[in-house]
Amino acid sequence: MKKPLLGLAAFLALAGLIFGLNYAHSLMAGEAKGEAEAEKPILAPSLVKKAADSSVYLELDAATRGRIGLKTAALSPATFTPECPGTARVLDGSGLTLQLGEVRLAESAFEAAKTDRDRKQQLYDNGRNATASSVEAATAVVKQAELTLATARAKIATTWGPDLITQNLGELAAKLLARKVSLLRVDLPFTSRLAEAPKSVRFVSPNGDKLGSGDFLGLPATTEAPLGGQSFLFLATGDPSALAPGASLLARLPAGADLKGFLLPRSSIVRHDGEASFYLQTAEGTFSRHQVELAHPLDDGWLVEAQPAGPVVIEGAMSLLSEELKEDIQLKD
């Protein structure tokens, strides 16, 4: 009687052990599955779509566009002026001011001598109220004054350039003395040559800051451009501290006909894999990326010759690029 009872007890104990092990295993398997599910990355719905021709575009609802601050606009007309780069040096205009003063004094002395000679000549012709010797002496003074004036002009021509003599000397001297303008010399490398003298120039600092602009004054007496490049003189207006004598600047001279096109703002441009692109709105909430060649820089962006076929993203372009590349990033992770 005792043996059957002991067998039954052993059987029940073994069955309980097996059931416990199975239950523990199922619990552990459930926990492992839960942990795996918890560690699995949560992928946000992709905004990237594929068209029938396999091209990629993005589709954003109004809420998403508002969240990333997306703005679009048609591009504005713009003009690009081809420029030739050069170097500029601010010259000390005090020496020129003194020489211009000498020329003005010589001009005054010459005019006074001519007036005196003409008056005495008239007196002599109208009744000999002036002697022939006084007329001869006055004529000699005129010749001396003329020689002095020619010497003063030649001094400016050989020191600064022959074109300065054609200027309004009094006005030029006054502006230089008051530092309302600065005298700059622009030198071009021998690899850059302009067919004709430029009418204007703009000056920038080495980091690209605008420092002012200038008007063509003339050709200098000598060139300091390397290997016989071209040199020009300009009268510049701008910040006096940046245009102090001796300062070295970068010059940009017009070098060809203007190009007409449209301004692509800097904020519209995104770069990926070495290529520049912008986003075009093709429909309500739909945007596609288009490569663009940035060949003509403007102050606020780049010139494109053709107006894009729709509004261009002007704010939020980087967010669109991030969304477009999000799938690749998730796959790499």
mmCIF file of C-alpha atoms in Angstrom:
data_model
loop_
_atom_site.group_PDB
_atom_site.id
_atom_site.type_symbol
_atom_site.label_atom_id
_atom_site.label_comp_id
_atom_site.label_asym_id
_atom_site.label_seq_id
_atom_site.Cartn_x
_atom_site.Cartn_y
_atom_site.Cartn_z
ATOM 1 C CA MET A 1 0.000 0.000 0.000
ATOM 2 C CA LYS A 2 2.822 2.292 0.840
ATOM 3 C CA LYS A 3 4.678 1.708 -2.465
ATOM 4 C CA PRO A 4 1.839 2.890 -4.729
ATOM 5 C CA LEU A 5 1.394 6.007 -2.623
ATOM 6 C CA LEU A 6 5.073 6.806 -2.842
ATOM 7 C CA GLY A 7 5.036 6.371 -6.647
ATOM 8 C CA LEU A 8 2.054 8.654 -6.988
ATOM 9 C CA ALA A 9 3.748 11.325 -4.885
ATOM 10 C CA ALA A 10 6.914 11.098 -6.961
ATOM 11 C CA PHE A 11 4.911 11.381 -10.168
ATOM 12 C CA LEU A 12 3.051 14.465 -8.909
ATOM 13 C CA ALA A 13 6.314 16.087 -7.812
ATOM 14 C CA LEU A 14 7.908 15.469 -11.199
ATOM 15 C CA ALA A 15 4.873 16.847 -13.025
ATOM 16 C CA GLY A 16 4.920 19.965 -10.849
ATOM 17 C CA LEU A 17 8.609 20.470 -11.561
ATOM 18 C CA ILE A 18 8.072 20.161 -15.307
ATOM 19 C CA PHE A 19 5.120 22.578 -15.215
ATOM 20 C CA GLY A 20 7.174 25.086 -13.192
ATOM 21 C CA LEU A 21 10.056 24.921 -15.606
ATOM 22 C CA ASN A 22 7.762 25.448 -18.588
ATOM 23 C CA TYR A 23 6.046 28.382 -16.911
ATOM 24 C CA ALA A 24 9.366 30.009 -16.024
ATOM 25 C CA HIS A 25 10.590 29.539 -19.583
ATOM 26 C CA SER A 26 7.456 31.168 -20.994
ATOM 27 C CA LEU A 27 7.872 34.133 -18.646
ATOM 28 C CA MET A 28 11.512 34.569 -19.625
ATOM 29 C CA ALA A 29 10.645 34.348 -23.326
ATOM 30 C CA GLY A 30 7.931 36.987 -22.905
ATOM 31 C CA GLU A 31 10.306 39.316 -21.093
ATOM 32 C CA ALA A 32 12.981 38.873 -23.785
ATOM 33 C CA LYS A 33 10.449 39.631 -26.506
ATOM 34 C CA GLY A 34 9.318 42.751 -24.623
ATOM 35 C CA GLU A 35 12.905 43.941 -24.268
ATOM 36 C CA ALA A 36 13.543 43.367 -27.972
ATOM 37 C CA GLU A 37 10.433 45.312 -28.847
ATOM 38 C CA ALA A 38 11.487 48.123 -26.504
ATOM 39 C CA GLU A 39 14.960 48.332 -28.056
ATOM 40 C CA LYS A 40 13.582 48.403 -31.590
ATOM 41 C CA PRO A 41 13.928 51.980 -33.046
ATOM 42 C CA ILE A 42 10.726 53.922 -33.566
ATOM 43 C CA LEU A 43 10.693 55.107 -37.179
ATOM 44 C CA ALA A 44 8.773 58.276 -37.912
ATOM 45 C CA PRO A 45 6.636 58.215 -41.033
ATOM 46 C CA SER A 46 8.756 59.168 -44.032
ATOM 47 C CA LEU A 47 7.968 62.369 -45.921
ATOM 48 C CA VAL A 48 9.931 61.131 -48.935
ATOM 49 C CA LYS A 49 7.888 59.892 -51.871
ATOM 50 C CA LYS A 50 8.760 58.448 -55.255
ATOM 51 C CA ALA A 51 7.117 59.556 -58.469
ATOM 52 C CA ALA A 52 6.281 57.275 -61.387
ATOM 53 C CA ASP A 53 9.574 58.170 -63.039
ATOM 54 C CA SER A 54 11.452 57.178 -59.812
ATOM 55 C CA SER A 55 12.268 60.801 -58.984
ATOM 56 C CA VAL A 56 12.146 61.716 -55.302
ATOM 57 C CA TYR A 57 10.036 64.454 -53.759
ATOM 58 C CA LEU A 58 8.825 65.434 -50.305
ATOM 59 C CA GLU A 59 5.230 65.767 -49.214
ATOM 60 C CA LEU A 60 4.541 67.887 -46.116
ATOM 61 C CA ASP A 61 1.216 68.745 -44.565
ATOM 62 C CA ALA A 62 0.443 72.268 -43.352
ATOM 63 C CA ALA A 63 1.299 71.434 -39.742
ATOM 64 C CA THR A 64 4.753 70.142 -40.660
ATOM 65 C CA ARG A 65 5.433 73.117 -42.915
ATOM 66 C CA GLY A 66 4.514 75.453 -40.078
ATOM 67 C CA ARG A 67 6.627 73.541 -37.567
ATOM 68 C CA ILE A 68 9.823 73.885 -39.616
ATOM 69 C CA GLY A 69 9.063 77.472 -40.659
ATOM 70 C CA LEU A 70 8.913 76.726 -44.367
ATOM 71 C CA LYS A 71 8.548 79.752 -46.628
ATOM 72 C CA THR A 72 8.484 79.999 -50.420
ATOM 73 C CA ALA A 73 8.613 82.869 -52.903
ATOM 74 C CA ALA A 74 9.168 83.632 -56.562
ATOM 75 C CA LEU A 75 12.708 84.801 -57.289
ATOM 76 C CA SER A 76 13.289 88.524 -57.818
ATOM 77 C CA PRO A 77 15.023 89.919 -60.941
ATOM 78 C CA ALA A 78 18.714 90.632 -60.443
ATOM 79 C CA THR A 79 21.768 91.788 -62.363
ATOM 80 C CA PHE A 80 25.278 90.372 -62.202
ATOM 81 C CA THR A 81 28.216 92.564 -63.188
ATOM 82 C CA PRO A 82 31.308 90.556 -64.199
ATOM 83 C CA GLU A 83 34.285 91.772 -62.236
ATOM 84 C CA CYS A 84 38.035 91.606 -62.527
ATOM 85 C CA PRO A 85 39.896 91.223 -59.209
ATOM 86 C CA GLY A 86 42.864 93.381 -58.351
ATOM 87 C CA THR A 87 44.736 94.902 -55.450
ATOM 88 C CA ALA A 88 44.449 98.493 -54.269
ATOM 89 C CA ARG A 89 46.637 100.753 -52.184
ATOM 90 C CA VAL A 90 45.564 104.037 -50.643
ATOM 91 C CA LEU A 91 48.041 106.760 -51.637
ATOM 92 C CA ASP A 92 49.036 109.741 -49.540
ATOM 93 C CA GLY A 93 47.199 112.588 -51.248
ATOM 94 C CA SER A 94 48.979 115.363 -49.339
ATOM 95 C CA GLY A 95 51.826 115.502 -51.856
ATOM 96 C CA LEU A 96 49.360 115.742 -54.725
ATOM 97 C CA THR A 97 47.452 118.470 -52.902
ATOM 98 C CA LEU A 98 50.617 120.572 -52.634
ATOM 99 C CA GLN A 99 51.417 120.064 -56.303
ATOM 100 C CA LEU A 100 47.860 120.935 -57.296
ATOM 101 C CA GLY A 101 48.268 124.126 -55.265
ATOM 102 C CA GLU A 102 51.441 124.940 -57.175
ATOM 103 C CA VAL A 103 49.613 124.461 -60.456
ATOM 104 C CA ARG A 104 46.770 126.743 -59.356
ATOM 105 C CA LEU A 105 49.235 129.453 -58.287
ATOM 106 C CA ALA A 106 51.081 129.121 -61.582
ATOM 107 C CA GLU A 107 47.774 129.378 -63.461
ATOM 108 C CA SER A 108 46.850 132.533 -61.541
ATOM 109 C CA ALA A 109 50.266 134.073 -62.188
ATOM 110 C CA PHE A 110 50.002 133.214 -65.885
ATOM 111 C CA GLU A 111 46.528 134.758 -66.210
ATOM 112 C CA ALA A 112 47.662 137.907 -64.375
ATOM 113 C CA ALA A 113 50.737 138.233 -66.587
ATOM 114 C CA LYS A 114 48.618 137.858 -69.740
ATOM 115 C CA THR A 115 46.135 140.464 -68.516
ATOM 116 C CA ASP A 116 48.961 142.937 -67.813
ATOM 117 C CA ARG A 117 50.606 142.238 -71.167
ATOM 118 C CA ASP A 118 47.302 142.671 -73.076
ATOM 119 C CA ARG A 119 46.546 145.946 -71.254
ATOM 120 C CA LYS A 120 49.957 147.413 -72.084
ATOM 121 C CA GLN A 121 49.715 146.196 -75.660
ATOM 122 C CA GLN A 122 46.355 147.927 -76.025
ATOM 123 C CA LEU A 123 47.719 151.169 -74.585
ATOM 124 C CA TYR A 124 50.644 150.995 -76.931
ATOM 125 C CA ASP A 125 48.374 150.322 -79.939
ATOM 126 C CA ASN A 126 45.928 153.117 -79.066
ATOM 127 C CA GLY A 127 48.269 156.020 -78.834
ATOM 128 C CA ARG A 128 51.543 154.908 -77.515
ATOM 129 C CA ASN A 129 50.554 155.561 -73.883
ATOM 130 C CA ALA A 130 52.763 152.568 -73.078
ATOM 131 C CA THR A 131 56.290 152.136 -74.283
ATOM 132 C CA ALA A 132 57.452 149.343 -76.501
ATOM 133 C CA SER A 133 59.894 148.268 -73.824
ATOM 134 C CA SER A 134 57.094 147.864 -71.249
ATOM 135 C CA VAL A 135 55.197 145.686 -73.691
ATOM 136 C CA GLU A 136 58.308 143.614 -74.286
ATOM 137 C CA ALA A 137 58.889 143.257 -70.537
ATOM 138 C CA ALA A 138 55.272 142.205 -69.968
ATOM 139 C CA THR A 139 55.571 139.665 -72.767
ATOM 140 C CA ALA A 140 58.679 138.218 -71.131
ATOM 141 C CA VAL A 141 56.789 137.874 -67.835
ATOM 142 C CA VAL A 142 54.025 135.993 -69.654
ATOM 143 C CA LYS A 143 56.528 133.582 -71.148
ATOM 144 C CA GLN A 144 58.126 133.022 -67.750
ATOM 145 C CA ALA A 145 54.737 132.418 -66.123
ATOM 146 C CA GLU A 146 53.787 130.039 -68.926
ATOM 147 C CA LEU A 147 56.998 128.087 -68.401
ATOM 148 C CA THR A 148 56.395 127.908 -64.646
ATOM 149 C CA LEU A 149 52.860 126.609 -65.265
ATOM 150 C CA ALA A 150 54.081 124.002 -67.755
ATOM 151 C CA THR A 151 56.702 122.853 -65.260
ATOM 152 C CA ALA A 152 54.129 122.498 -62.475
ATOM 153 C CA ARG A 153 51.820 120.519 -64.749
ATOM 154 C CA ALA A 154 54.667 118.322 -65.963
ATOM 155 C CA LYS A 155 55.581 117.592 -62.356
ATOM 156 C CA ILE A 156 52.088 116.240 -61.689
ATOM 157 C CA ALA A 157 52.038 114.310 -64.966
ATOM 158 C CA THR A 158 55.367 112.589 -64.295
ATOM 159 C CA THR A 159 54.585 111.898 -60.627
ATOM 160 C CA TRP A 160 50.907 111.001 -60.692
ATOM 161 C CA GLY A 161 49.761 110.725 -64.299
ATOM 162 C CA PRO A 162 48.836 112.993 -67.229
ATOM 163 C CA ASP A 163 45.060 112.606 -66.759
ATOM 164 C CA LEU A 164 45.044 114.557 -63.503
ATOM 165 C CA ILE A 165 45.755 117.821 -65.371
ATOM 166 C CA THR A 166 42.332 117.603 -67.002
ATOM 167 C CA GLN A 167 40.539 117.641 -63.633
ATOM 168 C CA ASN A 168 39.039 120.597 -61.811
ATOM 169 C CA LEU A 169 42.206 121.166 -59.814
ATOM 170 C CA GLY A 170 40.689 123.461 -57.205
ATOM 171 C CA GLU A 171 37.832 121.086 -56.415
ATOM 172 C CA LEU A 172 40.124 118.054 -56.399
ATOM 173 C CA ALA A 173 42.611 119.717 -54.024
ATOM 174 C CA ALA A 174 39.835 120.805 -51.651
ATOM 175 C CA LYS A 175 38.333 117.304 -51.481
ATOM 176 C CA LEU A 176 41.697 115.663 -50.862
ATOM 177 C CA LEU A 177 42.605 118.212 -48.198
ATOM 178 C CA ALA A 178 39.289 117.694 -46.392
ATOM 179 C CA ARG A 179 39.605 113.901 -46.823
ATOM 180 C CA LYS A 180 36.209 113.754 -48.494
ATOM 181 C CA VAL A 181 37.825 111.470 -51.053
ATOM 182 C CA SER A 182 40.840 109.192 -51.037
ATOM 183 C CA LEU A 183 43.315 108.573 -53.823
ATOM 184 C CA LEU A 184 43.758 104.891 -54.636
ATOM 185 C CA ARG A 185 45.900 103.017 -57.059
ATOM 186 C CA VAL A 186 44.554 99.720 -58.410
ATOM 187 C CA ASP A 187 46.872 97.130 -59.939
ATOM 188 C CA LEU A 188 45.754 94.139 -62.002
ATOM 189 C CA PRO A 189 47.766 90.967 -62.541
ATOM 190 C CA PHE A 190 49.153 90.451 -66.015
ATOM 191 C CA THR A 191 46.685 87.587 -66.515
ATOM 192 C CA SER A 192 43.768 90.050 -66.347
ATOM 193 C CA ARG A 193 43.551 92.801 -68.918
ATOM 194 C CA LEU A 194 40.696 95.218 -69.541
ATOM 195 C CA ALA A 195 39.991 96.439 -73.054
ATOM 196 C CA GLU A 196 39.262 99.943 -71.761
ATOM 197 C CA ALA A 197 39.688 101.900 -68.564
ATOM 198 C CA PRO A 198 36.968 101.094 -66.022
ATOM 199 C CA LYS A 199 34.619 103.891 -64.983
ATOM 200 C CA SER A 200 34.263 102.670 -61.425
ATOM 201 C CA VAL A 201 35.634 100.279 -58.842
ATOM 202 C CA ARG A 202 34.515 98.863 -55.528
ATOM 203 C CA PHE A 203 36.771 98.027 -52.640
ATOM 204 C CA VAL A 204 36.488 95.192 -50.130
ATOM 205 C CA SER A 205 38.518 93.990 -47.189
ATOM 206 C CA PRO A 206 40.306 90.612 -47.277
ATOM 207 C CA ASN A 207 37.300 89.079 -45.459
ATOM 208 C CA GLY A 208 34.872 90.503 -48.018
ATOM 209 C CA ASP A 209 33.486 93.521 -46.114
ATOM 210 C CA LYS A 210 32.460 96.428 -48.317
ATOM 211 C CA LEU A 211 34.708 99.437 -47.827
ATOM 212 C CA GLY A 212 33.542 101.851 -50.506
ATOM 213 C CA SER A 213 33.568 102.604 -54.193
ATOM 214 C CA GLY A 214 35.511 104.900 -56.475
ATOM 215 C CA ASP A 215 35.381 106.766 -59.771
ATOM 216 C CA PHE A 216 38.064 106.539 -62.414
ATOM 217 C CA LEU A 217 40.564 109.398 -62.190
ATOM 218 C CA GLY A 218 43.188 108.468 -64.723
ATOM 219 C CA LEU A 219 46.191 106.341 -65.557
ATOM 220 C CA PRO A 220 49.192 106.581 -63.231
ATOM 221 C CA ALA A 221 52.558 107.770 -64.439
ATOM 222 C CA THR A 222 54.124 104.380 -63.732
ATOM 223 C CA THR A 223 52.779 100.893 -63.106
ATOM 224 C CA GLU A 224 53.497 98.768 -60.066
ATOM 225 C CA ALA A 225 51.430 95.842 -61.259
ATOM 226 C CA PRO A 226 53.423 92.592 -61.384
ATOM 227 C CA LEU A 227 54.800 91.564 -64.765
ATOM 228 C CA GLY A 228 53.483 94.641 -66.518
ATOM 229 C CA GLY A 229 49.834 94.403 -65.566
ATOM 230 C CA GLN A 230 47.495 97.368 -65.809
ATOM 231 C CA SER A 231 47.237 100.125 -63.194
ATOM 232 C CA PHE A 232 44.552 102.781 -62.605
ATOM 233 C CA LEU A 233 43.928 105.722 -60.295
ATOM 234 C CA PHE A 234 40.577 106.213 -58.580
ATOM 235 C CA LEU A 235 38.978 108.740 -56.272
ATOM 236 C CA ALA A 236 37.170 106.722 -53.618
ATOM 237 C CA THR A 237 34.533 107.497 -51.035
ATOM 238 C CA GLY A 238 33.985 105.391 -47.952
ATOM 239 C CA ASP A 239 35.037 104.946 -44.353
ATOM 240 C CA PRO A 240 38.063 107.250 -43.837
ATOM 241 C CA SER A 241 39.556 104.849 -41.287
ATOM 242 C CA ALA A 242 39.506 102.019 -43.836
ATOM 243 C CA LEU A 243 40.887 104.297 -46.568
ATOM 244 C CA ALA A 244 43.817 105.675 -44.588
ATOM 245 C CA PRO A 245 47.027 106.269 -46.593
ATOM 246 C CA GLY A 246 49.046 103.091 -46.913
ATOM 247 C CA ALA A 247 46.092 100.736 -46.490
ATOM 248 C CA SER A 248 45.990 97.712 -48.791
ATOM 249 C CA LEU A 249 42.604 96.567 -50.075
ATOM 250 C CA LEU A 250 41.059 94.232 -52.603
ATOM 251 C CA ALA A 251 39.581 95.823 -55.714
ATOM 252 C CA ARG A 252 36.772 94.645 -57.962
ATOM 253 C CA LEU A 253 36.545 96.286 -61.381
ATOM 254 C CA PRO A 254 33.692 95.842 -63.891
ATOM 255 C CA ALA A 255 34.839 93.571 -66.688
ATOM 256 C CA GLY A 256 32.102 93.038 -69.244
ATOM 257 C CA ALA A 257 28.427 93.386 -69.993
ATOM 258 C CA ASP A 258 25.894 92.869 -67.212
ATOM 259 C CA LEU A 259 24.038 89.558 -66.996
ATOM 260 C CA LYS A 260 20.312 89.584 -66.279
ATOM 261 C CA GLY A 261 18.658 86.868 -64.254
ATOM 262 C CA PHE A 262 17.116 86.137 -60.866
ATOM 263 C CA LEU A 263 18.433 86.206 -57.312
ATOM 264 C CA LEU A 264 18.609 82.808 -55.607
ATOM 265 C CA PRO A 265 18.980 83.681 -51.896
ATOM 266 C CA ARG A 266 21.723 82.091 -49.833
ATOM 267 C CA SER A 267 19.084 80.662 -47.490
ATOM 268 C CA SER A 268 17.646 78.664 -50.411
ATOM 269 C CA ILE A 269 20.871 76.824 -51.163
ATOM 270 C CA VAL A 270 21.661 73.425 -49.646
ATOM 271 C CA ARG A 271 24.766 71.357 -50.276
ATOM 272 C CA HIS A 272 25.078 67.578 -50.367
ATOM 273 C CA ASP A 273 27.793 65.366 -51.836
ATOM 274 C CA GLY A 274 29.583 68.443 -53.160
ATOM 275 C CA GLU A 275 26.563 69.651 -55.141
ATOM 276 C CA ALA A 276 24.487 72.794 -54.588
ATOM 277 C CA SER A 277 20.709 72.511 -54.823
ATOM 278 C CA PHE A 278 17.478 74.318 -54.044
ATOM 279 C CA TYR A 279 13.940 73.137 -53.363
ATOM 280 C CA LEU A 280 11.121 73.913 -55.766
ATOM 281 C CA GLN A 281 7.456 73.778 -54.771
ATOM 282 C CA THR A 282 5.758 71.691 -57.449
ATOM 283 C CA ALA A 283 2.299 71.527 -55.834
ATOM 284 C CA GLU A 284 0.593 72.319 -52.564
ATOM 285 C CA GLY A 285 2.803 70.706 -49.903
ATOM 286 C CA THR A 286 5.066 69.034 -52.485
ATOM 287 C CA PHE A 287 8.753 69.906 -52.927
ATOM 288 C CA SER A 288 11.555 68.578 -55.116
ATOM 289 C CA ARG A 289 15.283 69.275 -55.011
ATOM 290 C CA HIS A 290 17.098 70.615 -58.077
ATOM 291 C CA GLN A 291 20.827 71.037 -58.614
ATOM 292 C CA VAL A 292 22.097 74.486 -59.545
ATOM 293 C CA GLU A 293 25.428 75.854 -60.755
ATOM 294 C CA LEU A 294 26.614 78.754 -58.614
ATOM 295 C CA ALA A 295 28.729 80.724 -61.077
ATOM 296 C CA HIS A 296 27.660 84.335 -60.486
ATOM 297 C CA PRO A 297 27.835 85.489 -56.833
ATOM 298 C CA LEU A 298 25.758 88.442 -55.631
ATOM 299 C CA ASP A 299 25.729 90.195 -52.271
ATOM 300 C CA ASP A 300 22.698 88.249 -51.008
ATOM 301 C CA GLY A 301 22.989 85.023 -52.971
ATOM 302 C CA TRP A 302 23.648 83.875 -56.539
ATOM 303 C CA LEU A 303 22.340 84.774 -59.975
ATOM 304 C CA VAL A 304 20.422 82.138 -61.916
ATOM 305 C CA GLU A 305 19.639 82.958 -65.524
ATOM 306 C CA ALA A 306 16.195 81.305 -65.708
ATOM 307 C CA GLN A 307 13.219 81.787 -63.420
ATOM 308 C CA PRO A 308 12.359 78.418 -61.782
ATOM 309 C CA ALA A 309 9.017 76.874 -62.758
ATOM 310 C CA GLY A 310 7.441 77.596 -59.376
ATOM 311 C CA PRO A 311 7.999 79.128 -55.939
ATOM 312 C CA VAL A 312 11.377 78.418 -54.356
ATOM 313 C CA VAL A 313 11.912 77.550 -50.698
ATOM 314 C CA ILE A 314 13.601 80.592 -49.141
ATOM 315 C CA GLU A 315 13.395 79.464 -45.487
ATOM 316 C CA GLY A 316 13.542 75.926 -44.165
ATOM 317 C CA ALA A 317 15.555 74.390 -47.017
ATOM 318 C CA MET A 318 17.966 72.640 -44.624
ATOM 319 C CA SER A 319 15.033 71.039 -42.810
ATOM 320 C CA LEU A 320 13.797 69.634 -46.113
ATOM 321 C CA LEU A 321 17.226 68.202 -46.860
ATOM 322 C CA SER A 322 17.304 66.578 -43.417
ATOM 323 C CA GLU A 323 13.913 64.991 -44.046
ATOM 324 C CA GLU A 324 15.020 63.776 -47.464
ATOM 325 C CA LEU A 325 18.139 62.146 -46.034
ATOM 326 C CA LYS A 326 16.428 60.778 -42.919
ATOM 327 C CA GLU A 327 15.767 57.349 -44.437
ATOM 328 C CA ASP A 328 19.448 56.884 -45.303
ATOM 329 C CA ILE A 329 20.452 57.894 -41.765
ATOM 330 C CA GLN A 330 17.979 55.427 -40.215
ATOM 331 C CA LEU A 331 19.157 52.618 -42.433
ATOM 332 C CA LYS A 332 22.781 53.263 -41.457
ATOM 333 C CA ASP A 333 21.823 53.247 -37.761
#
